Coordinates of C-alpha atoms in Angstrom, one line a residue:
Chain Y
M847 CA 42.5 26.5 -41.9
A848 CA 43.1 25.1 -38.5
A849 CA 39.5 25.6 -37.4
P850 CA 37.9 23.3 -40.1
A851 CA 40.6 20.8 -39.4
A852 CA 39.9 20.9 -35.7
A853 CA 36.1 20.6 -36.4
R854 CA 36.8 17.6 -38.6
A855 CA 38.9 16.1 -35.9
L856 CA 36.2 16.6 -33.3
R857 CA 33.6 15.1 -35.6
A858 CA 35.9 12.1 -36.1
V859 CA 36.0 11.4 -32.4
P860 CA 33.4 8.7 -31.7
R861 CA 30.7 9.8 -29.3
I862 CA 30.5 7.5 -26.3
R863 CA 26.8 6.8 -25.8
P864 CA 25.6 5.5 -22.4
L865 CA 25.0 1.7 -22.5
P866 CA 21.3 0.9 -22.1
V867 CA 20.8 -0.8 -18.7
P868 CA 17.7 -3.0 -18.8
D869 CA 16.8 -2.5 -15.1
A870 CA 17.2 1.3 -15.0
T871 CA 13.8 3.0 -15.6
R872 CA 12.5 6.5 -15.1
H873 CA 9.4 7.1 -13.2
L874 CA 7.1 10.1 -12.9
H875 CA 5.4 10.8 -9.6
T876 CA 1.9 11.9 -10.3
T877 CA -0.1 11.6 -7.0
P878 CA -0.9 15.0 -5.5
A879 CA 1.2 16.0 -2.5
C880 CA -0.8 16.6 0.7
L881 CA -0.5 19.7 2.8
K882 CA 0.0 18.1 6.3
T883 CA -0.8 21.2 8.3
R884 CA -4.4 21.1 7.1
A885 CA -5.0 17.3 6.8
A886 CA -8.1 15.9 8.4
R887 CA -8.7 19.0 10.4
V888 CA -12.0 21.0 10.5
R889 CA -11.1 24.7 10.7
V890 CA -12.6 26.8 13.5
G891 CA -15.4 29.0 12.2
K892 CA -18.3 31.1 13.5
G893 CA -19.8 28.3 15.8
D894 CA -22.6 27.2 13.5
K895 CA -21.0 24.1 12.0
P896 CA -22.0 20.8 13.8
V897 CA -19.0 18.4 14.0
S898 CA -18.9 14.8 15.2
Y899 CA -16.3 13.5 17.7
E900 CA -14.3 11.9 14.8
K901 CA -14.1 15.1 12.8
A902 CA -13.4 17.3 15.8
H903 CA -10.1 15.7 16.6
A904 CA -7.0 16.2 14.5
P905 CA -4.9 13.1 13.3
H906 CA -2.3 13.6 16.1
Y907 CA -4.9 12.5 18.6
I908 CA -5.1 9.0 17.0
A909 CA -4.3 6.4 19.8
H910 CA -4.8 9.1 22.4
R911 CA -8.3 10.4 22.0
K912 CA -9.3 8.7 18.8
G913 CA -9.4 5.1 17.6
W914 CA -8.6 3.7 14.1
L915 CA -11.2 3.7 11.4
S916 CA -9.6 0.8 9.5
L917 CA -8.2 -2.2 11.3
H918 CA -5.9 -4.5 9.5
T919 CA -2.5 -6.0 9.9
G920 CA -0.9 -4.4 6.9
N921 CA 0.9 -1.7 8.9
L922 CA 2.4 -3.9 11.5
A923 CA 6.2 -4.5 11.5
G924 CA 7.0 -7.4 9.3
E925 CA 3.6 -7.6 7.6
A926 CA 2.8 -6.8 3.9
G927 CA -0.2 -5.6 2.0
A928 CA -0.6 -2.0 3.5
A929 CA -1.0 -0.4 0.1
E930 CA -3.6 -2.9 -1.1
R931 CA -5.7 -2.4 2.0
A932 CA -5.5 1.4 1.7
V933 CA -6.8 1.2 -1.9
E934 CA -9.6 -1.2 -0.9
D935 CA -10.5 1.1 2.0
A936 CA -10.7 4.2 -0.3
F937 CA -13.0 2.3 -2.7
L938 CA -15.2 0.9 0.1
R939 CA -15.7 4.4 1.6
R940 CA -16.7 5.9 -1.7
F941 CA -19.0 2.9 -2.4
L942 CA -20.8 3.3 0.9
Y943 CA -21.1 7.1 0.4
G944 CA -22.8 6.4 -2.9
T945 CA -25.0 3.5 -1.8
F946 CA -26.5 5.3 1.2
P947 CA -26.9 8.8 -0.1
G948 CA -27.1 11.3 2.7
A949 CA -27.8 8.7 5.3
L950 CA -24.3 8.0 6.6
A951 CA -24.0 9.7 10.0
D952 CA -20.3 9.1 10.5
E953 CA -17.3 7.5 8.9
A954 CA -17.6 3.7 8.5
V955 CA -15.3 1.4 10.5
L956 CA -13.7 -1.4 8.4
K957 CA -12.5 -4.5 10.2
R958 CA -10.6 -7.4 8.7
R959 CA -10.7 -10.7 10.5
G960 CA -8.8 -13.2 8.4
N961 CA -10.7 -13.3 5.1
L962 CA -13.8 -11.7 6.4
L963 CA -14.4 -8.0 5.9
V964 CA -16.8 -6.4 8.4
I965 CA -18.1 -2.9 7.6
C966 CA -19.6 -1.2 10.7
A967 CA -21.6 1.9 9.7
V968 CA -24.0 4.3 11.5
L969 CA -26.9 5.6 9.5
A970 CA -29.4 8.4 10.1
R971 CA -33.0 7.4 9.9
G972 CA -34.6 8.5 6.6
L973 CA -34.9 5.4 4.5
A974 CA -37.7 2.9 4.8
P975 CA -36.5 -0.4 6.5
A976 CA -37.4 -2.5 3.4
K977 CA -35.2 -0.2 1.2
L978 CA -32.4 -0.4 3.8
Y979 CA -32.4 -4.2 3.8
F980 CA -32.3 -4.2 0.0
L981 CA -29.3 -1.8 0.0
V982 CA -27.5 -3.9 2.6
G983 CA -28.0 -7.1 0.6
Y984 CA -27.0 -5.4 -2.6
A985 CA -23.8 -3.9 -1.0
E986 CA -22.8 -7.2 0.6
T987 CA -23.3 -9.3 -2.5
L988 CA -21.6 -6.9 -4.9
L989 CA -18.6 -6.3 -2.6
A990 CA -18.2 -10.0 -2.0
H991 CA -18.1 -10.7 -5.7
F992 CA -15.8 -7.9 -6.3
Y993 CA -13.3 -8.6 -3.6
K994 CA -13.7 -12.4 -3.5
C995 CA -14.1 -12.5 0.2
P996 CA -17.1 -12.7 2.6
V997 CA -18.4 -9.2 3.4
R998 CA -20.6 -8.4 6.3
L999 CA -22.3 -5.1 6.8
E1000 CA -23.3 -4.2 10.3
L1001 CA -25.5 -1.1 10.5
Q1002 CA -26.9 0.9 13.4
T1003 CA -29.5 3.6 12.9
V1004 CA -29.5 6.8 14.9
P1005 CA -32.3 9.4 15.1
A1006 CA -29.9 12.3 14.1
K1007 CA -26.2 12.8 13.5
V1008 CA -24.5 12.9 16.9
V1009 CA -22.9 16.3 17.4
Y1010 CA -19.8 16.6 19.6
K1011 CA -19.3 20.4 19.2
Y1012 CA -20.0 23.3 17.0
L1013 CA -17.0 24.9 15.2
Chain Z
N522 CA -35.1 -47.5 16.0
L523 CA -35.7 -47.2 19.7
M524 CA -32.6 -45.3 20.6
G525 CA -33.3 -42.4 22.9
V526 CA -36.9 -43.3 23.4
R527 CA -37.8 -43.4 27.1
L528 CA -40.0 -46.4 27.6
A529 CA -41.9 -46.3 30.9
G530 CA -40.5 -48.7 33.5
S531 CA -38.0 -50.3 31.1
H532 CA -34.3 -50.2 31.3
V533 CA -32.7 -49.8 27.8
T534 CA -29.5 -51.9 28.0
T535 CA -28.7 -51.9 24.3
Q536 CA -27.5 -48.4 23.8
E537 CA -24.9 -47.7 21.2
P538 CA -22.0 -45.5 22.4
K539 CA -22.5 -42.0 21.0
T540 CA -19.6 -41.3 18.6
N541 CA -19.1 -37.7 17.6
P542 CA -18.5 -37.5 13.8
L543 CA -16.1 -34.6 14.3
V544 CA -13.7 -36.5 16.6
S545 CA -11.3 -39.0 15.0
I546 CA -9.2 -41.5 16.9
S547 CA -6.0 -42.8 15.3
D548 CA -3.3 -45.1 16.5
E549 CA -0.3 -43.1 15.3
P550 CA 1.9 -41.7 18.0
E551 CA 1.4 -38.0 18.5
T552 CA 4.1 -35.5 17.9
L553 CA 5.1 -33.9 21.2
Y554 CA 5.9 -30.2 21.5
K555 CA 8.3 -29.0 24.2
R556 CA 7.4 -25.4 23.7
L557 CA 4.7 -23.5 21.8
S558 CA 5.6 -19.9 21.4
V559 CA 2.7 -17.6 20.4
L560 CA 3.8 -14.0 19.5
V561 CA 1.0 -11.5 19.0
K562 CA 1.6 -8.1 17.5
G563 CA -0.7 -5.1 17.3
H564 CA -1.0 -1.3 17.2
D565 CA -3.1 -1.0 20.3
K566 CA -1.7 -2.1 23.7
A567 CA -5.1 -2.3 25.3
V568 CA -6.3 -4.8 22.7
L569 CA -3.2 -7.0 23.3
D570 CA -3.7 -6.9 27.1
S571 CA -7.3 -8.1 26.8
Y572 CA -6.2 -10.8 24.3
E573 CA -3.5 -11.9 26.8
Y574 CA -6.1 -12.4 29.5
F575 CA -8.3 -14.4 27.1
A576 CA -5.4 -16.6 25.8
V577 CA -4.1 -17.3 29.4
L578 CA -7.6 -18.1 30.6
A579 CA -8.2 -20.5 27.6
A580 CA -4.9 -22.3 28.3
K581 CA -5.8 -22.7 32.0
E582 CA -9.2 -24.0 31.2
L583 CA -7.7 -26.6 28.8
G584 CA -5.1 -27.6 31.4
I585 CA -2.1 -26.4 29.4
S586 CA 0.8 -25.1 31.5
V587 CA 1.8 -21.6 30.7
E588 CA 5.6 -21.2 31.0
K589 CA 5.8 -17.4 30.8
V590 CA 4.0 -14.4 29.4
H591 CA 6.4 -11.6 28.4
K592 CA 6.1 -8.4 26.5
P593 CA 9.0 -7.7 24.1
P594 CA 9.7 -4.0 23.7
K595 CA 7.7 -2.1 21.1
K596 CA 9.1 -1.2 17.7
I597 CA 8.5 2.2 16.3
E598 CA 8.9 2.9 12.5
R599 CA 9.3 6.7 11.9
L600 CA 9.1 8.7 8.8
T601 CA 10.0 12.3 8.3
L602 CA 8.3 14.1 5.5
L603 CA 8.1 17.7 4.2
K604 CA 5.2 19.5 5.9
S605 CA 4.4 21.8 3.0
V606 CA 3.4 21.1 -0.6
H607 CA 6.0 23.3 -2.3
I608 CA 9.1 24.8 -0.5
Y609 CA 9.9 25.2 3.3
K610 CA 12.5 22.5 3.6
K611 CA 13.2 23.4 7.3
H612 CA 9.6 22.5 8.4
R613 CA 8.9 18.8 8.5
V614 CA 6.3 16.5 9.8
Q615 CA 7.0 13.2 11.5
Y616 CA 4.8 10.1 11.5
E617 CA 5.3 6.9 13.4
M618 CA 3.9 3.4 13.4
R619 CA 4.1 1.5 16.7
T620 CA 4.0 -2.3 16.9
H621 CA 3.4 -3.7 20.4
Y622 CA 4.3 -7.4 21.1
M623 CA 3.1 -10.0 23.5
C624 CA 4.7 -13.4 23.7
L625 CA 2.9 -16.4 25.3
E626 CA 5.0 -19.5 25.9
L627 CA 3.2 -22.8 26.7
K628 CA 5.1 -26.0 27.5
Y629 CA 4.7 -29.7 27.0
L630 CA 1.8 -30.1 24.6
T631 CA 0.7 -32.9 22.3
S632 CA -0.1 -32.1 18.7
S633 CA -3.9 -32.5 19.1
T634 CA -3.9 -30.2 22.2
A635 CA -1.9 -27.6 20.3
A636 CA -4.2 -27.9 17.3
V637 CA -7.3 -27.3 19.4
Y638 CA -5.8 -24.5 21.4
L639 CA -4.4 -22.7 18.4
E640 CA -7.7 -23.0 16.4
Y641 CA -9.7 -21.6 19.3
V642 CA -7.3 -18.8 19.9
Q643 CA -6.9 -17.9 16.2
R644 CA -10.6 -17.9 15.5
N645 CA -11.0 -15.2 18.2
L646 CA -8.0 -13.1 17.1
P647 CA -9.1 -9.4 17.0
E648 CA -8.9 -7.4 13.9
G649 CA -5.7 -5.5 13.4
V650 CA -3.7 -8.1 15.4
A651 CA -1.2 -10.6 13.8
M652 CA 0.1 -13.8 15.3
E653 CA 3.2 -15.9 14.8
V654 CA 3.5 -19.4 16.2
K655 CA 6.7 -21.3 16.8
K656 CA 6.6 -24.9 17.8
T657 CA 9.6 -26.8 19.3
K658 CA 9.2 -30.6 18.7
I659 CA 10.6 -33.4 20.8
E660 CA 12.0 -36.2 18.7
K661 CA 13.7 -39.5 19.6
I662 CA 17.5 -39.6 18.9
P663 CA 17.9 -41.4 15.5
E664 CA 19.1 -45.0 15.8
H665 CA 22.4 -44.5 14.0
I666 CA 23.7 -42.1 16.7
Q667 CA 22.3 -43.8 19.8
E668 CA 25.5 -45.9 20.2
P669 CA 28.9 -44.1 20.0
V670 CA 30.7 -44.9 16.8
W671 CA 33.9 -46.1 18.5
N672 CA 32.0 -48.9 20.2
T673 CA 30.7 -50.3 16.9
L674 CA 34.0 -50.4 14.9
P675 CA 35.9 -53.7 14.8
Q676 CA 38.9 -53.9 17.2
V677 CA 42.0 -52.8 15.3
E678 CA 45.3 -54.1 16.7
E679 CA 47.7 -51.2 17.3
T680 CA 51.0 -51.7 15.3
E681 CA 53.9 -49.6 16.4
V682 CA 55.9 -48.1 13.7
K683 CA 59.5 -48.1 14.5
S684 CA 61.7 -45.9 12.5

């Protein structure tokens, strides 16, 4: 007798729901986490893998033995736009990798001077000069229209990939 | 039009003064700057050192007096992240971003000199380097405070209140 009465009493108590706060939202983190011990490092092997100077050095050598591959003001203290530049850089590197298939000798250096974007790349010789000029023009016009800023592609050709050491 | 044509044995006296279309002359008084402070920041100290040499040389060539060149201390922004993808809370990895500064102070410039110098120096700013410019203007004291207020008020006779 007491139990149903207690249950009815419990049901009668109004449940206090949390008030909906318009600014409180829930987010889900979906980017993959990076294993920092193995980032940007070429693992030592049998000694038959040719590796360039850029790849041979681990990221803790940046500003000591290595320079920067992407030069912009986004990461300076008090400056904004680092994330946008990072996304643009990722797109540009993939675009270059696809436009010059197999010809890129090393990572491209991206420089931003004001509005101008300068892409400095080193290519191995394999394509005919006429085709190379067409690809340069195509890349410059397409990227300029896409990013709405002047884009300059500065290329250098090299007989073969420059090897720093074999790992 | 015979301008510029070298006529043998003749002296061309009617020569129009060559006016450069890019240079404009106006009668407005120029704004004067007491100090022009140019703060340059970058990640690479060597780049800033070479830019300092270039900026000081440019100022000397244009005849601008350099007050001082000083290097404020660098600012380091550090992040500590977990080293591994899954567990291992005790093992972390630290990253840092260093910002080096270099401040160039020039004194006593006119607005046109400042404009020319800043345009030249900014067009040759290296990539990855940011600049902040602060100008200190010299202005005339406004007319309403040139004379002290108590001199302009009408003479009020002092009346002693005896209680």
